[in-house]
Short mmCIF file of C-alpha atoms in Angstrom, two decimals:
data_model
loop_
_atom_site.label_atom_id
_atom_site.label_comp_id
_atom_site.label_asym_id
_atom_site.label_seq_id
_atom_site.Cartn_x
_atom_site.Cartn_y
_atom_site.Cartn_z
CA UNK A 153 -7.83 37.30 15.15
CA UNK A 154 -11.13 37.58 13.52
CA UNK A 155 -13.81 37.09 15.81
CA UNK A 156 -16.20 33.69 14.77
CA UNK A 157 -19.53 33.91 15.04
CA UNK A 158 -22.87 32.16 13.84
CA UNK A 159 -22.98 34.27 10.79
CA UNK A 160 -19.44 34.27 10.66
CA UNK A 161 -19.92 30.39 9.54
CA UNK A 162 -22.46 30.63 8.04
CA UNK A 163 -21.25 33.08 5.09
CA UNK A 164 -18.02 30.28 5.14
CA UNK A 165 -20.44 27.63 4.51
CA UNK A 166 -21.84 29.30 2.11
CA UNK A 167 -18.58 30.43 -0.01
CA UNK A 168 -17.16 26.96 0.58
CA UNK A 169 -20.45 25.92 -1.57
CA UNK A 170 -20.22 27.64 -3.78
CA UNK A 171 -16.36 27.78 -4.52
CA UNK A 172 -16.07 23.77 -4.82
CA UNK A 173 -19.64 22.38 -5.62
CA UNK A 174 -18.11 19.13 -7.62
CA UNK A 175 -15.74 18.92 -4.83
CA UNK A 176 -18.61 18.68 -2.23
CA UNK A 177 -20.69 16.52 -4.29
CA UNK A 178 -18.23 13.97 -4.41
CA UNK A 179 -17.53 13.83 -1.11
CA UNK A 180 -20.96 12.99 -1.07
CA UNK A 181 -21.04 9.59 -3.20
CA UNK A 182 -17.45 8.59 -0.93
CA UNK A 183 -19.12 8.73 2.36
CA UNK A 184 -22.44 7.38 1.03
CA UNK A 185 -20.35 4.26 -0.99
CA UNK A 186 -18.44 3.85 2.41
CA UNK A 187 -21.57 4.08 4.36
CA UNK A 188 -23.43 1.05 1.74
CA UNK A 189 -20.01 -0.48 1.27
CA UNK A 190 -20.42 -1.52 5.26
CA UNK A 191 -23.43 -2.81 5.01
CA UNK A 192 -21.43 -5.95 3.72
CA UNK A 193 -22.84 -6.24 0.15
CA UNK A 194 -20.63 -6.68 -2.78
CA UNK A 195 -20.37 -4.96 -5.86
CA UNK A 196 -18.14 -4.86 -8.91
CA UNK A 197 -18.61 -1.70 -9.75
CA UNK A 198 -17.23 -0.55 -4.96
CA UNK A 199 -13.62 0.30 -5.61
CA UNK A 200 -14.68 2.32 -9.10
CA UNK A 201 -17.22 4.50 -6.41
CA UNK A 202 -15.03 4.23 -3.57
CA UNK A 203 -11.82 5.38 -6.17
CA UNK A 204 -13.40 7.64 -8.48
CA UNK A 205 -15.38 9.21 -5.77
CA UNK A 206 -12.65 10.28 -3.47
CA UNK A 207 -9.93 10.58 -5.90
CA UNK A 208 -12.21 13.46 -7.90
CA UNK A 209 -13.41 15.54 -4.92
CA UNK A 210 -9.89 16.33 -4.73
CA UNK A 211 -8.84 16.73 -8.56
CA UNK A 212 -11.36 18.90 -8.75
CA UNK A 213 -10.38 20.91 -5.90
CA UNK A 214 -7.12 21.56 -8.02
CA UNK A 215 -8.78 22.20 -10.92
CA UNK A 216 -10.87 25.18 -8.67
CA UNK A 217 -7.67 26.41 -7.26
CA UNK A 218 -5.90 26.52 -11.13
CA UNK A 219 -8.43 27.94 -12.60
CA UNK A 220 -8.33 30.76 -9.73
CA UNK A 221 -4.97 31.71 -11.71
CA UNK A 222 -6.05 32.12 -15.02
CA UNK A 223 -7.14 34.69 -16.73
CA UNK A 224 -8.49 32.86 -19.80
CA UNK A 225 -11.92 30.81 -18.16
CA UNK A 226 -12.95 29.26 -21.25
CA UNK A 227 -9.76 27.65 -22.15
CA UNK A 228 -9.34 27.03 -18.71
CA UNK A 229 -12.88 25.00 -18.33
CA UNK A 230 -12.28 22.78 -21.67
CA UNK A 231 -9.13 21.12 -20.33
CA UNK A 232 -10.77 20.95 -17.05
CA UNK A 233 -13.57 19.11 -18.98
CA UNK A 234 -10.74 16.44 -21.14
CA UNK A 235 -8.85 16.16 -17.97
CA UNK A 236 -12.45 15.11 -15.99
CA UNK A 237 -12.81 12.96 -19.07
CA UNK A 238 -9.51 11.50 -18.77
CA UNK A 239 -9.82 11.08 -15.43
CA UNK A 240 -13.02 9.26 -15.42
CA UNK A 241 -11.96 6.34 -17.94
CA UNK A 242 -8.70 5.77 -16.19
CA UNK A 243 -10.49 4.75 -13.27
CA UNK A 244 -13.70 3.08 -15.14
CA UNK A 245 -9.98 1.19 -16.71
CA UNK A 246 -8.42 0.47 -13.90
CA UNK A 247 -12.06 -0.66 -11.75
CA UNK A 248 -13.17 -2.66 -14.29
CA UNK A 249 -10.53 -4.21 -16.91
CA UNK A 250 -7.28 -4.35 -15.12
CA UNK A 251 -6.55 -7.54 -12.40
CA UNK A 252 -5.42 -5.69 -8.76
CA UNK A 253 -1.38 -6.79 -9.26
CA UNK A 254 1.08 -5.43 -8.21
CA UNK A 255 1.69 -2.95 -11.38
CA UNK A 256 -2.04 -1.67 -11.00
CA UNK A 257 -1.67 -0.73 -7.50
CA UNK A 258 1.60 1.64 -8.17
CA UNK A 259 -0.02 2.72 -10.27
CA UNK A 260 -2.91 4.34 -8.15
CA UNK A 261 -0.75 5.18 -6.03
CA UNK A 262 1.29 7.34 -8.15
CA UNK A 263 -1.99 8.71 -10.06
CA UNK A 264 -3.37 9.72 -6.63
CA UNK A 265 0.08 10.80 -5.47
CA UNK A 266 -0.05 12.97 -8.35
CA UNK A 267 -3.10 15.09 -7.68
CA UNK A 268 -2.29 15.66 -4.20
CA UNK A 269 0.95 16.75 -4.91
CA UNK A 270 -0.77 19.59 -7.55
CA UNK A 271 -2.87 20.55 -4.67
CA UNK A 272 0.33 22.87 -3.28
CA UNK A 273 2.14 23.48 -6.49
CA UNK A 274 -0.72 24.87 -8.81
CA UNK A 275 -1.79 27.67 -7.62
CA UNK A 276 1.81 28.87 -7.68
CA UNK A 277 3.49 27.91 -10.86
CA UNK A 278 3.93 32.03 -11.82
CA UNK A 279 5.60 32.49 -8.58
CA UNK A 280 9.71 33.47 -8.64
CA UNK A 281 10.44 32.29 -5.83
CA UNK A 282 9.09 29.68 -2.62
CA UNK A 283 8.20 32.05 -0.15
CA UNK A 284 4.41 32.07 -0.77
CA UNK A 285 4.42 27.99 -1.94
CA UNK A 286 5.79 27.19 1.44
CA UNK A 287 3.48 29.99 3.60
CA UNK A 288 0.40 27.52 1.70
CA UNK A 289 1.64 24.26 2.66
CA UNK A 290 2.10 25.28 6.16
CA UNK A 291 -1.50 26.67 6.49
CA UNK A 292 -2.86 23.97 4.83
CA UNK A 293 -0.84 21.21 7.12
CA UNK A 294 -2.24 23.28 9.86
CA UNK A 295 -5.94 23.80 9.01
CA UNK A 296 -5.82 20.19 7.78
CA UNK A 297 -4.84 18.36 11.04
CA UNK A 298 -7.49 20.36 13.28
CA UNK A 299 -9.75 19.58 10.70
CA UNK A 300 -9.27 16.25 11.48
CA UNK A 301 -9.28 16.62 15.31
CA UNK A 302 -12.52 18.23 15.76
CA UNK A 303 -13.87 16.11 13.18
CA UNK A 304 -13.27 13.73 15.69
CA UNK A 305 -14.02 15.27 18.67
CA UNK A 306 -17.86 15.37 17.23
CA UNK A 307 -17.39 11.98 15.99
CA UNK A 308 -16.45 10.99 19.79
CA UNK A 309 -19.17 13.12 21.03
CA UNK A 310 -21.68 11.75 18.62
CA UNK A 311 -20.69 8.51 19.99
CA UNK A 312 -21.32 8.59 23.43
CA UNK A 313 -24.48 10.23 22.85
CA UNK A 314 -25.65 6.90 20.88
CA UNK A 315 -23.94 4.83 23.60
CA UNK A 316 -25.67 6.44 25.81
CA UNK A 317 -29.32 6.11 24.43
CA UNK A 318 -28.35 1.87 24.65
CA UNK A 319 -27.10 2.17 28.74
CA UNK A 320 -29.76 4.51 29.94
CA UNK A 321 -32.92 3.98 27.71
CA UNK A 322 -32.34 0.47 26.57
CA UNK A 323 -32.38 1.53 22.62
CA UNK A 324 -30.88 -1.59 20.77
CA UNK A 325 -29.49 0.82 17.73
CA UNK A 326 -28.25 -0.87 14.18
CA UNK A 327 -24.95 -2.78 14.67
CA UNK A 328 -23.38 0.06 12.15
CA UNK A 329 -24.25 2.91 13.42
CA UNK A 330 -21.07 3.93 14.95
CA UNK A 331 -19.09 2.63 11.64
CA UNK A 332 -21.62 5.72 9.68
CA UNK A 333 -20.97 8.26 12.80
CA UNK A 334 -17.41 7.61 11.84
CA UNK A 335 -17.76 7.32 7.97
CA UNK A 336 -19.87 10.90 7.96
CA UNK A 337 -17.14 12.43 10.54
CA UNK A 338 -14.38 11.28 8.87
CA UNK A 339 -14.88 10.94 5.06
CA UNK A 340 -17.43 14.03 4.77
CA UNK A 341 -17.07 16.66 7.88
CA UNK A 342 -13.73 16.92 8.27
CA UNK A 343 -12.50 17.44 4.55
CA UNK A 344 -15.87 19.93 4.09
CA UNK A 345 -14.25 21.57 6.81
CA UNK A 346 -11.09 21.42 5.54
CA UNK A 347 -11.95 23.10 2.51
CA UNK A 348 -14.00 26.20 4.20
CA UNK A 349 -9.66 27.08 5.29
CA UNK A 350 -8.59 26.69 2.09
CA UNK A 351 -7.41 30.28 1.38
CA UNK A 352 -8.60 32.65 -1.33
CA UNK A 353 -6.91 33.77 -4.31
CA UNK A 354 -5.45 37.23 -2.50
CA UNK A 355 -4.77 35.69 0.89
CA UNK A 356 -3.12 32.55 -0.60
CA UNK A 357 -0.48 34.86 -2.49
CA UNK A 358 1.47 35.87 0.78
CA UNK A 359 4.90 35.85 0.14
CA UNK A 360 5.62 37.29 3.78
CA UNK A 361 8.98 35.52 5.09
CA UNK A 362 7.48 33.69 8.28
CA UNK A 363 9.81 30.74 10.72
CA UNK A 364 8.10 27.93 11.70
CA UNK A 365 6.75 28.58 15.96
CA UNK A 366 9.26 28.25 18.21
CA UNK A 367 7.88 24.42 19.58
CA UNK A 368 8.13 23.83 15.66
CA UNK A 369 11.49 24.88 15.45
CA UNK A 370 12.81 23.89 18.14
CA UNK A 371 12.00 20.12 16.86
CA UNK A 372 14.10 20.58 14.24
CA UNK A 373 17.13 22.39 15.89
CA UNK A 374 17.26 20.15 18.73
CA UNK A 375 16.09 16.69 17.50
CA UNK A 376 16.25 16.61 13.97
CA UNK A 377 19.59 18.03 12.79
CA UNK A 378 20.98 16.41 15.90
CA UNK A 379 19.90 13.12 14.43
CA UNK A 380 20.59 13.99 10.60
CA UNK A 381 24.48 14.36 12.42
CA UNK A 382 24.80 11.34 14.49
CA UNK A 383 23.01 9.80 10.88
CA UNK A 384 26.46 11.34 9.29
CA UNK A 385 28.88 10.06 11.60
CA UNK A 386 27.92 6.96 11.31
CA UNK A 387 27.81 6.51 7.62
CA UNK A 388 31.31 8.26 7.33
CA UNK A 389 32.13 5.67 9.82
CA UNK A 390 31.04 2.68 7.88
CA UNK A 391 32.67 4.31 4.42
CA UNK A 392 36.17 4.47 6.06
CA UNK A 393 35.41 0.72 7.63
CA UNK A 394 34.61 -0.40 4.27
CA UNK A 395 37.26 0.87 2.13
CA UNK A 396 40.09 0.16 5.31
CA UNK A 397 39.03 -3.33 5.27
CA UNK A 398 38.31 -3.22 1.28
CA UNK A 399 34.57 -4.73 1.01
CA UNK A 400 31.11 -3.78 -0.42
CA UNK A 401 28.48 -2.00 1.55
CA UNK A 402 25.27 -4.06 2.91
CA UNK A 403 22.85 -3.61 0.79
CA UNK A 404 20.61 -2.86 3.90
CA UNK A 405 22.78 0.71 3.79
CA UNK A 406 20.83 2.30 1.48
CA UNK A 407 17.97 2.36 4.49
CA UNK A 408 20.14 4.49 6.48
CA UNK A 409 21.12 6.55 3.41
CA UNK A 410 17.57 7.08 2.74
CA UNK A 411 16.63 8.03 6.21
CA UNK A 412 19.88 11.03 5.95
CA UNK A 413 18.16 11.97 3.36
CA UNK A 414 14.31 12.05 4.02
CA UNK A 415 16.01 13.93 7.19
CA UNK A 416 17.93 16.15 5.44
CA UNK A 417 14.82 17.37 2.99
CA UNK A 418 13.13 18.17 5.81
CA UNK A 419 15.17 20.54 7.12
CA UNK A 420 15.95 21.92 4.39
CA UNK A 421 12.12 22.56 3.57
CA UNK A 422 11.25 23.44 6.83
CA UNK A 423 14.58 26.31 7.14
CA UNK A 424 13.89 27.65 4.17
CA UNK A 425 12.12 31.29 4.78
CA UNK A 426 15.26 31.78 6.52
CA UNK A 427 17.63 32.03 4.00
CA UNK A 428 15.48 35.40 2.54
CA UNK A 429 15.84 37.51 5.97
CA UNK A 430 18.44 38.83 7.72
CA UNK A 431 20.54 37.15 10.51
CA UNK A 432 19.74 33.21 10.84
CA UNK A 433 23.64 32.47 10.01
CA UNK A 434 23.12 28.75 11.49
CA UNK A 435 20.31 28.08 8.82
CA UNK A 436 22.15 29.12 5.98
CA UNK A 437 25.03 27.12 6.98
CA UNK A 438 23.17 24.19 7.02
CA UNK A 439 21.67 24.19 3.85
CA UNK A 440 25.30 25.64 2.37
CA UNK A 441 26.64 22.11 4.21
CA UNK A 442 24.31 20.21 4.25
CA UNK A 443 23.55 18.70 0.38
CA UNK A 444 27.89 18.94 0.59
CA UNK A 445 27.97 16.21 3.09
CA UNK A 446 25.37 14.51 2.01
CA UNK A 447 26.50 13.62 -1.44
CA UNK A 448 29.52 11.32 -1.48
CA UNK A 449 26.81 9.14 1.19
CA UNK A 450 24.56 7.79 -1.72
CA UNK A 451 27.37 6.17 -3.53
CA UNK A 452 27.57 3.74 -0.89
CA UNK A 453 23.69 3.28 -1.21
CA UNK A 454 24.30 2.76 -4.92
CA UNK A 455 26.85 0.29 -4.35
CA UNK A 456 23.90 -0.97 -2.00
CA UNK A 457 21.35 -1.32 -4.37
CA UNK A 458 23.66 -3.21 -7.46
CA UNK A 459 25.11 -6.09 -5.03
CA UNK A 460 21.23 -6.26 -3.62
CA UNK A 461 20.66 -6.48 -7.62
CA UNK A 462 23.38 -8.66 -8.71
CA UNK A 463 23.05 -10.96 -5.45
CA UNK A 464 18.57 -11.55 -5.59
CA UNK A 465 18.08 -10.45 -9.14
CA UNK A 466 15.32 -7.55 -10.34
CA UNK A 467 12.02 -6.49 -8.29
CA UNK A 468 10.33 -3.62 -8.34
CA UNK A 469 11.01 -2.33 -5.42
CA UNK A 470 14.65 -2.41 -5.90
CA UNK A 471 14.08 -0.44 -9.42
CA UNK A 472 11.97 1.88 -7.67
CA UNK A 473 15.36 2.24 -4.98
CA UNK A 474 17.54 2.13 -7.60
CA UNK A 475 15.50 5.91 -9.31
CA UNK A 476 15.52 7.27 -5.81
CA UNK A 477 19.00 7.17 -5.11
CA UNK A 478 19.43 8.38 -8.86
CA UNK A 479 16.77 11.28 -8.09
CA UNK A 480 19.12 11.79 -4.51
CA UNK A 481 21.89 12.90 -6.25
CA UNK A 482 20.41 14.72 -8.55
CA UNK A 483 18.29 16.73 -5.79
CA UNK A 484 21.92 17.33 -3.52
CA UNK A 485 23.25 18.73 -6.63
CA UNK A 486 20.46 21.43 -7.43
CA UNK A 487 20.43 22.88 -3.80
CA UNK A 488 24.24 23.40 -4.10
CA UNK A 489 23.91 24.64 -7.34
CA UNK A 490 20.69 27.10 -6.74
CA UNK A 491 21.70 27.45 -3.31
CA UNK A 492 18.59 26.18 -2.72
CA UNK A 493 16.94 29.17 -3.29
CA UNK A 494 14.24 27.18 -5.06
CA UNK A 495 12.83 23.68 -3.54
CA UNK A 496 9.34 23.43 -5.50
CA UNK A 497 11.53 21.36 -7.93
CA UNK A 498 12.20 18.63 -5.20
CA UNK A 499 8.80 17.55 -4.93
CA UNK A 500 8.36 17.93 -9.16
CA UNK A 501 11.02 16.09 -9.88
CA UNK A 502 10.02 12.92 -7.47
CA UNK A 503 6.26 12.91 -9.22
CA UNK A 504 6.93 12.97 -12.38
CA UNK A 505 9.32 10.00 -11.88
CA UNK A 506 7.37 8.43 -10.29
CA UNK A 507 4.43 8.90 -12.85
CA UNK A 508 7.40 8.05 -15.57
CA UNK A 509 8.37 4.39 -13.21
CA UNK A 510 4.42 3.99 -12.40
CA UNK A 511 1.89 4.25 -15.24
CA UNK A 512 2.49 3.13 -18.83
CA UNK A 513 3.93 0.02 -20.46
CA UNK A 514 7.49 1.19 -19.50
CA UNK A 515 6.38 0.96 -15.68
CA UNK A 516 8.78 -1.11 -13.62
CA UNK A 517 6.67 -3.40 -12.33
CA UNK A 518 5.73 -4.83 -15.38
CA UNK A 519 9.56 -4.38 -16.53
CA UNK A 520 10.72 -6.65 -13.45
CA UNK A 521 7.82 -9.08 -13.94
CA UNK A 522 9.02 -9.63 -17.25
CA UNK A 523 12.49 -9.68 -16.72
CA UNK A 524 11.67 -12.11 -13.43
CA UNK A 525 9.02 -14.44 -15.94
CA UNK A 526 11.92 -14.23 -18.77
CA UNK A 527 14.88 -16.07 -16.66
CA UNK A 528 12.02 -17.96 -14.96
CA UNK A 529 11.43 -19.65 -17.47
CA UNK A 530 15.12 -19.51 -18.86
CA UNK A 531 16.07 -21.46 -16.17
CA UNK A 532 13.84 -24.32 -16.10
CA UNK A 533 14.23 -25.05 -19.82
CA UNK A 534 18.36 -25.43 -18.88
CA UNK A 535 16.97 -26.90 -15.51
CA UNK A 536 15.29 -29.82 -18.68
CA UNK A 537 11.97 -29.65 -16.92
CA UNK A 538 9.85 -32.23 -19.61
CA UNK A 539 7.32 -29.61 -20.26
CA UNK A 540 6.03 -25.72 -20.20
CA UNK A 541 3.81 -25.13 -19.10
CA UNK A 542 4.13 -28.23 -16.65
CA UNK A 543 1.14 -29.73 -14.51
CA UNK A 544 1.89 -30.84 -11.08
CA UNK A 545 3.61 -33.92 -12.44
CA UNK A 546 5.77 -32.63 -13.97
CA UNK A 547 6.24 -30.71 -10.74
CA UNK A 548 7.32 -33.05 -8.38
CA UNK A 549 9.21 -35.00 -10.54
CA UNK A 550 11.70 -31.94 -10.95
CA UNK A 551 11.56 -30.78 -7.68
CA UNK A 552 13.25 -34.10 -7.08
CA UNK A 553 16.06 -33.41 -8.80
CA UNK A 554 19.49 -31.82 -7.20
CA UNK A 555 19.33 -29.06 -9.00
CA UNK A 556 21.84 -25.86 -7.40
CA UNK A 557 18.68 -23.02 -9.69
CA UNK A 558 16.06 -25.58 -8.42
CA UNK A 559 15.84 -22.67 -4.85
CA UNK A 560 16.45 -19.56 -7.01
CA UNK A 561 13.62 -20.30 -9.46
CA UNK A 562 11.06 -21.88 -7.44
CA UNK A 563 11.28 -18.58 -5.06
CA UNK A 564 10.90 -16.43 -8.55
CA UNK A 565 7.74 -18.19 -9.22
CA UNK A 566 6.09 -17.60 -5.60
CA UNK A 567 6.87 -13.60 -5.36
CA UNK A 568 5.94 -13.47 -9.61
CA UNK A 569 2.87 -15.67 -8.19
CA UNK A 570 2.24 -13.58 -5.15
CA UNK A 571 2.15 -10.30 -6.41
CA UNK A 572 1.07 -10.80 -10.15
CA UNK A 573 -1.21 -13.30 -10.01
CA UNK A 574 -1.66 -16.68 -11.58
CA UNK A 575 -3.37 -15.57 -14.48
CA UNK A 576 0.25 -14.64 -16.11
CA UNK A 577 2.02 -17.31 -15.50
CA UNK A 578 0.13 -20.18 -17.07
CA UNK A 579 2.53 -20.30 -19.83
CA UNK A 580 4.87 -21.39 -16.63
CA UNK A 581 2.10 -23.75 -14.73
CA UNK A 582 -1.42 -24.77 -14.81
CA UNK A 583 -3.35 -23.33 -12.41
CA UNK A 584 -3.44 -26.37 -9.84
CA UNK A 585 0.40 -26.25 -10.20
CA UNK A 586 0.24 -22.72 -9.20
CA UNK A 587 -1.89 -23.09 -6.62
CA UNK A 588 0.69 -25.58 -5.02
CA UNK A 589 3.61 -24.18 -5.18
CA UNK A 590 4.61 -22.40 -2.06
CA UNK A 591 7.78 -20.24 -0.83
CA UNK A 592 10.74 -23.11 -1.79
CA UNK A 593 11.15 -24.93 1.25
CA UNK A 594 14.70 -26.82 2.73
CA UNK A 595 13.08 -30.42 2.22
CA UNK A 596 12.02 -29.64 -1.16
CA UNK A 597 8.68 -31.23 0.16
CA UNK A 598 5.59 -30.78 -1.39
CA UNK A 599 1.69 -31.62 -0.73
CA UNK A 600 0.82 -35.24 -2.52
CA UNK A 601 -2.75 -33.83 -1.91
CA UNK A 602 -3.98 -30.37 -1.11
CA UNK A 603 -7.67 -28.81 -1.48
CA UNK A 604 -8.65 -25.51 -1.06
CA UNK A 605 -12.25 -24.45 -1.10
CA UNK A 606 -12.93 -22.22 1.59
CA UNK A 607 -14.18 -19.63 -0.31
CA UNK A 608 -17.49 -22.10 -0.53
CA UNK A 609 -20.22 -20.90 0.00
CA UNK A 610 -23.10 -23.62 -0.64
CA UNK A 611 -25.02 -24.85 2.43
CA UNK A 612 -23.74 -28.03 3.79
CA UNK A 613 -27.02 -31.20 3.72
CA UNK A 614 -26.57 -32.86 6.70
CA UNK A 615 -26.89 -36.74 5.90
CA UNK A 616 -29.20 -39.75 6.97
CA UNK A 617 -28.31 -40.96 10.19
CA UNK A 618 -26.31 -38.79 11.58
CA UNK A 619 -27.14 -36.79 14.64
CA UNK A 620 -24.22 -34.78 15.88
CA UNK A 621 -21.73 -32.28 14.49
CA UNK A 622 -17.94 -31.04 14.93
CA UNK A 623 -18.07 -27.68 13.18
CA UNK A 624 -14.78 -26.07 11.06
CA UNK A 625 -12.21 -28.27 12.83
CA UNK A 626 -9.04 -28.24 12.49
CA UNK A 627 -6.40 -30.15 12.38
CA UNK A 628 -2.80 -29.22 12.02
CA UNK A 629 0.57 -30.77 10.91
CA UNK A 630 0.36 -33.35 12.78
CA UNK A 631 2.56 -36.97 11.85
CA UNK A 632 -0.52 -39.83 10.81
CA UNK A 633 -0.76 -43.22 9.98
CA UNK A 634 -0.73 -44.38 6.61
CA UNK A 635 -2.01 -48.19 5.74
CA UNK A 636 -1.88 -48.91 1.94
CA UNK A 637 -4.44 -46.37 0.41
CA UNK A 638 -5.73 -44.95 3.67
CA UNK A 639 -4.50 -42.35 5.98
CA UNK A 640 -5.23 -43.01 10.34
CA UNK A 641 -5.49 -40.24 12.00
CA UNK A 642 -7.59 -39.29 15.50
CA UNK A 643 -10.04 -36.48 15.61
CA UNK A 644 -9.78 -35.26 19.31
CA UNK A 645 -13.13 -33.22 20.84
CA UNK A 646 -15.22 -31.79 23.49
CA UNK A 647 -18.66 -32.35 24.52
CA UNK A 648 -20.24 -31.01 27.68
CA UNK A 649 -16.30 -30.55 29.65
CA UNK A 650 -14.94 -34.41 28.67
CA UNK A 651 -13.02 -34.88 26.44
CA UNK A 652 -13.37 -37.62 23.30
CA UNK A 653 -11.72 -39.03 20.63
CA UNK A 654 -13.10 -40.29 17.09
CA UNK A 655 -10.78 -42.29 14.67
CA UNK A 656 -11.14 -41.04 11.19
CA UNK A 657 -10.12 -43.61 8.11
CA UNK A 658 -9.97 -41.42 4.67
CA UNK A 659 -9.49 -43.22 1.41
CA UNK A 660 -6.68 -41.57 -0.85
CA UNK A 661 -7.69 -41.85 -3.67
CA UNK A 662 -10.91 -40.83 -3.19
CA UNK A 663 -9.35 -37.22 -1.44
CA UNK A 664 -7.23 -37.22 -4.87
CA UNK A 665 -10.30 -37.56 -7.37
CA UNK A 666 -11.88 -34.55 -5.54
CA UNK A 667 -8.74 -32.55 -5.34
CA UNK A 668 -9.64 -30.09 -8.40
CA UNK A 669 -13.51 -30.09 -7.42
CA UNK A 670 -14.84 -26.64 -7.44
CA UNK A 671 -17.08 -27.31 -4.48
CA UNK A 672 -17.33 -28.86 -1.06
CA UNK A 673 -18.06 -32.58 -1.53
CA UNK A 674 -18.85 -35.11 1.16
CA UNK A 675 -16.25 -38.08 2.46
CA UNK A 676 -17.55 -40.63 3.84
CA UNK A 677 -15.64 -43.05 6.08
CA UNK A 678 -16.66 -45.49 9.02
CA UNK A 679 -18.26 -44.13 11.30
CA UNK A 680 -18.30 -40.06 9.85
CA UNK A 681 -18.40 -37.88 7.03
CA UNK A 682 -16.39 -35.16 6.97
CA UNK A 683 -17.10 -32.14 4.51
CA UNK A 684 -13.16 -30.55 3.61
CA UNK A 685 -12.97 -27.04 2.51
CA UNK A 686 -8.92 -27.35 2.99
CA UNK A 687 -7.02 -30.77 3.30
CA UNK A 688 -3.22 -31.36 2.74
CA UNK A 689 -1.34 -34.07 2.62
CA UNK A 690 2.15 -35.05 1.58
CA UNK A 691 3.17 -38.90 1.73
CA UNK A 692 6.93 -38.57 1.79
CA UNK A 693 6.55 -36.62 5.30
CA UNK A 694 3.22 -38.45 6.89
CA UNK A 695 1.86 -34.52 7.68
CA UNK A 696 -1.54 -33.52 7.09
CA UNK A 697 -3.32 -30.25 7.98
CA UNK A 698 -7.24 -29.67 7.85
CA UNK A 699 -10.02 -27.97 8.10
CA UNK A 700 -13.87 -29.70 7.91
CA UNK A 701 -16.83 -29.68 9.58
CA UNK A 702 -17.38 -33.78 10.60
CA UNK A 703 -21.07 -35.62 11.02
CA UNK A 704 -20.46 -38.71 13.40
#
C-alpha cells in the first residue's frame, strides 16, 4: 500500500483542482447557496441555485471523464459547451417557468438520475465487456462511503469543538453555526474528497477479474440468495393457489415481484466477475437459472397491475409500474439470451425508459393527468352538474344527490389538485370550491364556511378597550350550538393555573362575508374580538374547528 504523506495529500489536492476545476466551482456555489438559505431569507432563485449548482457539479464531472476517453478534444469541447447550455436552459425553465407539481418532480428526478448513471457508463463506452465497469463501480461505492464517513467524523469533531467554546468559555455562537458546519462538511468537503479518489484514465480501465470481499460475498450467498429463494417459493406457491382457485392475483403481489426482481439484479451484478474465472460453479448456475425462474412470475405482476388499473383507474405511478414490469421482461430475456455477459445494458435501458416516460410532452404524469381530468369532466357531465366550472353552490347541490359515481369523481378531483395544483383545474371548479374539496368522506358533507389565512404575515392590531389575549387558540371539531344566525361555543383557557371559560357568539352571516378575504379580518362579538387564521363550520353536522387569536 502506498504511504500517505503530507506531500502526497498536497499533490492529490492540486491534481484534483486541475482535473475538476469547474466541478469544484459548482460545489462552492452549491455550498454557499445552502448556507445562505439557512439564514431564512426567501429568494425566488433559491431552487435554481441549489438544483443547478448541485446537478452541474456532477454533470461537469461526467463530461470531464468523457473528455479523458476521446481523442478529438476540439469536437468534444464543442459538444460539452452545447450540453452545458442545454442544461442551464432546462434548469432556468424548471426553476422559473414551471409550477412545482408531480410532472416537474418526475422530470427533475429522471434528469438527475440520468446524469448519475452517466457517471458510471460514460468512461467505458468503448469496452467489450463490463469487468472494468464493475471494478470502477465497486471502487466508486467504497470511496463514496469513505468520503462521507470522513466528512461526518470531521463534522462531529468541529461541532464538539464549537460546543466546548460555549461550555468552557461561555462564548455564545451564532445559532446557524452548526448548520453551516454540516453544510460545509457534507456539501463540499465530502464530494471534494470523492473527486480526489476518482482514478485516472490508466487506473480506471482495470480489467483484472476480482471478487467481492469475503464479508460482502457472504452477505450475497447467505442472506440475499436464501431470501430470493424464499420469495420464489412464496410466489410459485401463490401462483399455484390462484390457478387452483381460478381467481385473479391481488394487486399487492406487484410489490413482492418487484422485490424479487431487485434481489435478482443485485445478485447477478455482484457475482458478475465469477463468469470470467475458473471455478465458482454455484455463481455461474445462479446467473444461468435465476432469470429463468423469475421470468414466469412477472406474469403475476402484469395481471395484478391490470387489475389495479381496471379497479381504480390510471395514475402516473401505475403507468410507471407497468413500464417497469415490461422492463423486467426485457431484462430477464436479455440475461437468458446473452448469458449475462453484458450487464451495462440493464442500467442503460432503465435510464432511457425513465427519460422517455418522464421528460417531454409524452411523460406519464401528463398522460395520467389528461386521462383522469377527462374522466372527471365526463363524469360530471353524466351526473348532470348544473354548470362547469362549479362554484361552491353548484358543488353543494351536486354532493347532496345520490350518484353512484360521485365517490370516484371527488376522489379523482382531490388526487388531481393534491398532485398537480389548483391552477390546472380551473375548468372543473373555481378556486374557492377546489380549496374546499377534500378526500371524499362517507357522510357526503362539506364545510358551509371555510376560511384559511394561515400564511397572513400582517401584524394584528390590538383592539381598543381589550387588555388580555389568548394567542393561537385551537378549537377542534366540537359540536356547537346554533341559534338562528349565531354560532355559540365556549373557549376554555388557563391563567396562572386557574381554568377559565369565555363564552363566544359569532355571526354566520359575518363569517360568510369574510370567507374569501385575502387578509385576517377581526370578528367582534359581545365580549371579545377574534382574528381567525382558519375557520371551518358545517351547518349540517354542527361541527366547528378554528385557530384564532382572541382579545378580551
